[in-house]
Structure formats: structure tokens, C-alpha cells
C-alpha positions as MATLAB code, in Angstrom:
seq = 'MVTALSVLVPLLLPAGEPRANPGAGTLGFLVVAVVFLAVRSPRARVQLVLAGCTVVIVTGAVLAVPGVLATSNELTNLWMPLAPLGPTYGAYLYQQDRCRAWLMIGVLTAVATRPWEASVPIAATGLLYLTVPMLFGFYLSARRALVASLTERAQRAERERELRAEQARAEERVRLAAELHDIVTHRLSLMVLHAGALKVSAADEPTRAAAEEVRATGAKALDELRDLLGVLRHPAARPDG';
ca = [
       0.000    0.000    0.000;
       2.738    2.442    0.951;
       4.652    1.682   -2.247;
       1.559    2.314   -4.354;
       0.877    5.587   -2.532;
       4.456    6.734   -3.023;
       4.164    6.294   -6.781;
       0.526    7.078   -7.570;
      -0.551    9.787   -5.130;
       2.005   12.407   -6.291;
       0.658   11.973   -9.826;
      -2.805   13.044   -8.627;
      -1.702   16.083   -6.633;
      -0.720   19.569   -7.788;
       2.790   20.894   -7.405;
       3.935   23.530   -4.939;
       3.555   23.756   -1.199;
       0.474   22.488    0.688;
      -1.805   25.150    2.083;
      -2.253   23.282    5.393;
       0.352   23.537    8.113;
       2.575   20.444    8.601;
       1.035   20.250   12.071;
      -1.933   18.510   10.461;
       0.247   15.527    9.724;
       1.587   15.549   13.279;
      -1.964   15.533   14.631;
      -2.793   12.611   12.359;
       0.297   10.784   13.603;
      -0.878   11.165   17.214;
      -4.401    9.993   16.426;
      -3.249    6.892   14.571;
      -0.642    6.071   17.225;
      -3.246    6.328   20.002;
      -5.607    4.043   18.094;
      -2.901    1.419   17.618;
      -1.921    1.587   21.273;
      -5.534    1.347   22.419;
      -6.347   -1.652   20.218;
      -3.721   -4.150   21.324;
      -4.871   -7.504   20.017;
      -2.833  -10.737   20.017;
      -4.069  -11.356   16.485;
      -2.035   -9.657   13.798;
      -5.071   -9.593   11.520;
      -6.717   -6.918   13.677;
      -3.665   -4.702   13.404;
      -3.477   -5.204    9.651;
      -7.158   -4.273    9.265;
      -6.540   -1.083   11.237;
      -3.523   -0.334    9.045;
      -5.561   -0.784    5.872;
      -8.351    1.454    7.148;
      -5.810    4.114    8.093;
      -4.251    4.069    4.632;
      -7.643    4.374    2.953;
      -8.865    7.192    5.218;
      -5.665    9.247    5.046;
      -5.326    8.819    1.287;
      -8.982    9.701    0.773;
      -8.617   12.842    2.858;
      -5.538   13.956    0.907;
      -7.133   13.324   -2.476;
     -10.465   14.889   -1.467;
      -8.820   18.301   -1.177;
      -5.813   18.247   -3.568;
      -3.133   20.705   -2.620;
      -4.504   21.454    0.865;
      -2.985   18.656    2.956;
      -0.278   17.459    0.551;
       1.199   18.163   -2.845;
       3.384   16.207   -5.237;
       6.423   18.019   -3.819;
       5.493   17.806   -0.142;
       3.835   14.661    1.234;
       4.573   15.239    4.918;
       0.909   15.425    5.903;
       0.395   12.098    4.140;
       3.415   10.253    5.520;
       3.067   11.417    9.105;
      -0.262    9.646    9.861;
       1.030    6.518    8.133;
       4.284    6.420   10.098;
       2.807    4.477   13.092;
       2.017    1.643   10.698;
       5.756    1.047   10.325;
       6.482   -0.323   13.808;
       3.383   -2.503   13.776;
       3.994   -4.006   10.353;
       7.759   -4.158   10.865;
       7.456   -6.097   14.123;
       4.914   -8.511   12.651;
       6.938   -9.130    9.498;
      10.203   -9.469   11.399;
       8.742  -12.265   13.509;
       7.416  -14.123   10.465;
      10.331  -13.819    8.021;
      13.414  -11.689    8.647;
      14.708  -11.902    5.074;
      11.407  -10.705    3.673;
      11.317   -7.938    6.290;
      14.694   -6.545    5.266;
      13.770   -6.856    1.599;
      10.605   -4.865    2.293;
      12.464   -2.102    4.098;
      14.898   -1.895    1.194;
      12.028   -1.457   -1.271;
      10.370    1.124    0.968;
      13.614    3.041    1.265;
      14.080    3.172   -2.497;
      10.483    4.248   -3.109;
      10.188    6.740   -0.267;
      13.486    8.524   -0.873;
      12.932    8.691   -4.674;
      16.649    8.769   -5.538;
      15.847    9.439   -9.207;
      14.725   12.972   -8.235;
      17.991   13.746   -6.403;
      16.107   15.811   -3.799;
      17.550   15.971   -0.302;
      14.260   17.076    1.361;
      12.325   14.244   -0.290;
      14.959   11.680    0.688;
      15.052   12.960    4.262;
      11.266   12.889    4.532;
      11.094    9.328    3.223;
      13.765    8.108    5.607;
      12.182    9.877    8.561;
       8.564    8.873    8.086;
       8.876    5.388    6.562;
      12.249    3.743    6.995;
      12.972    4.849   10.553;
       9.598    3.609   11.898;
      10.155    0.257   10.205;
      13.578   -0.040   11.813;
      12.022    0.881   15.129;
       9.472   -1.896   14.593;
      12.308   -4.359   14.032;
      13.874   -3.172   17.283;
      10.604   -3.693   19.172;
      10.268   -7.198   17.761;
      13.845   -8.130   18.671;
      13.391   -6.665   22.143;
      10.181   -8.623   22.667;
      11.927  -11.838   21.589;
      14.801  -11.096   23.983;
      12.438  -10.449   26.895;
      10.597  -13.705   26.142;
      13.893  -15.597   26.057;
      15.059  -14.096   29.360;
      11.696  -14.828   30.966;
      11.858  -18.459   29.847;
      15.410  -18.722   31.150;
      14.388  -17.304   34.532;
      11.461  -19.721   34.766;
      13.725  -22.637   33.893;
      16.204  -21.536   36.573;
      13.379  -21.327   39.113;
      12.232  -24.853   38.242;
      15.796  -26.142   38.585;
      16.099  -24.443   41.976;
      12.900  -26.105   43.157;
      14.138  -29.492   41.944;
      17.422  -29.039   43.783;
      15.563  -28.045   46.945;
      13.319  -31.111   46.662;
      16.357  -33.326   46.131;
      18.035  -31.830   49.204;
      14.892  -32.488   51.268;
      14.781  -36.080   50.020;
      18.435  -36.628   50.940;
      17.849  -35.141   54.400;
      14.817  -37.391   54.854;
      16.893  -40.456   53.988;
      19.645  -39.400   56.374;
      17.202  -38.906   59.251;
      15.549  -42.227   58.465;
      18.890  -44.008   58.587;
      19.783  -42.431   61.938;
      16.359  -43.250   63.355;
      16.682  -46.819   62.140;
      20.102  -47.285   63.725;
      19.034  -45.929   67.126;
      15.678  -47.687   67.439;
      16.923  -50.939   65.920;
      19.710  -51.100   68.471;
      17.269  -50.676   71.380;
      14.761  -53.162   69.988;
      17.491  -55.691   69.275;
      18.613  -55.507   72.920;
      15.008  -55.972   74.036;
      14.534  -59.019   71.792;
      17.854  -60.473   72.943;
      17.031  -60.070   76.641;
      13.539  -61.496   76.107;
      15.045  -64.518   74.370;
      17.519  -65.021   77.197;
      14.734  -64.739   79.774;
      12.697  -67.355   77.903;
      15.582  -69.800   78.029;
      16.532  -69.183   81.664;
      13.049  -68.829   83.190;
      11.977  -71.668   85.471;
       8.196  -71.407   85.140;
       6.018  -71.596   82.050;
       4.151  -68.239   82.484;
       7.457  -66.359   82.591;
       8.700  -68.124   79.456;
       5.412  -67.381   77.674;
       5.620  -63.710   78.625;
       9.252  -63.550   77.489;
       8.326  -65.162   74.149;
       5.523  -62.654   73.671;
       7.898  -59.769   74.351;
      10.464  -61.273   71.948;
       7.877  -61.782   69.189;
       6.544  -58.250   69.645;
      10.072  -56.822   69.418;
      10.830  -58.855   66.271;
       7.607  -57.614   64.653;
       8.520  -54.046   65.586;
      11.894  -54.488   63.876;
      10.180  -55.670   60.682;
       7.786  -52.702   60.743;
      10.691  -50.351   61.320;
      12.452  -51.706   58.225;
       9.283  -51.139   56.198;
       9.015  -47.598   57.537;
      12.609  -46.902   56.575;
      11.854  -48.083   53.042;
       8.913  -45.682   52.812;
      11.030  -42.770   54.034;
      13.729  -43.563   51.491;
      11.226  -43.926   48.630;
       8.149  -41.768   49.420;
       6.704  -42.268   45.918;
       6.266  -45.993   46.675;
       4.158  -45.261   49.747;
       0.680  -46.830   49.403;
      -2.353  -44.520   49.403;
      -4.444  -44.220   52.537;
];
């Protein structure tokens, strides 16, 4: 659209200086920029529709009153409202295809500066209102990609920190389980040993029966303690309920 306007619109406008102050283009720039900032949609199609409407409206206004807002020699009031389209389109195109983006900015530069006319003001206007916004759009796109990359890296680092913390807790749990097992197992083993000795040395049957019951209870407690240690070492294998 911009390429077509650069070639066709000057053919439809009179020569000379526009009767309107260049401030009209600045006002149009502000209006279009505010609209694009207000309508921030994740879908690029919405932005492209807004861009197309802006091109049609601005071009229609310039051609409706030839020589008032812009002339074939001075298109500032035309380029200014279209300048905000550069960052939007540049950022979108840069994300899709960088080679095509740089090719497009090269074409825009050649068309906007009109080197065949060898006019410094025209070249400066083209660079200022078309090429520079496109380059700024590329910068915004690259910056957004960098921020996304840094955010992903920070999230990955946070997940790794949580995994390390969980691993440290698991290792501490195993260490405590081992210490608990050593202490309690030693005490229970002494109890089972003394109960077994009492069973052998006791003179009456009730004492031997009581000693056997104490020994059996201690042996069962040792088995349960081993199972508990296994659960502490491998919490994922713990049965539900």
C-alpha cells in the first residue's frame, strides 16, 4: 500500500507547497498512534485491518482536497499519519520472516526517498517517516523476543532451583531415616535379645510365655521399622491411605 501511494498519489496532486500547516500531519500521527496503542490484540489480523483502514482514510482525505494537505512536492501530511504503521507491520513481518522484512524495508527506502529525483528534502522525509519507523518496529520485535527468552530462562532456573531443593529435602529425609533406624533398631534388638535369654533361663512356664511374647513383639517391631525406613527412602512408593 505504501509503495503504491508513493508512486501514484504524487501523480494526482498539484505541485507547490500544501496550504495546510505540517502540524496537520503531526496531529494525524498522534491519532493513529493512540488508536494502535488502544487496540492491542494478540491477532495480527486486527492490526493489519486497522492499518488498511488508516491508509484508505488518510489517502482519501488527501485526495479529497488536492493541494490542501499534501502536494506532489510535499507529502509530509500524508506520511506522518502513516508512520505508526511502520512499527506494527515491521514487528509482525520481522517475527514471520526476517529476510522478507529486510527486503521490504529496502524497497520502501528506495520508493520513499525517490533517488531518481535527487532531492535531499524528499529523501530525508522518506527516511524519517517510513524507513525509521520500520527499523524501530524491528527493534521492538527483537526486544520482545529477547524479553521472552530471558523470561523463559528465569522460569527454567526457578524450576531447577525447586528441583534441587526437593532433592536436598529427600536426601535429608533419607539421612534422618537411617539415623532413626540405627538408634531404634539397636534398642529393639537388645530388648529381643534379653527377652530370648529370659525365655531360656526362666523356670516357670508363664514367665517363658511372657518372654516369648515380648520377643515376638520386638521382632515384629523391627520388621515394621524396616518397612518404615523403606517408605522414608522412597516416598513415591508409599501406598495410598
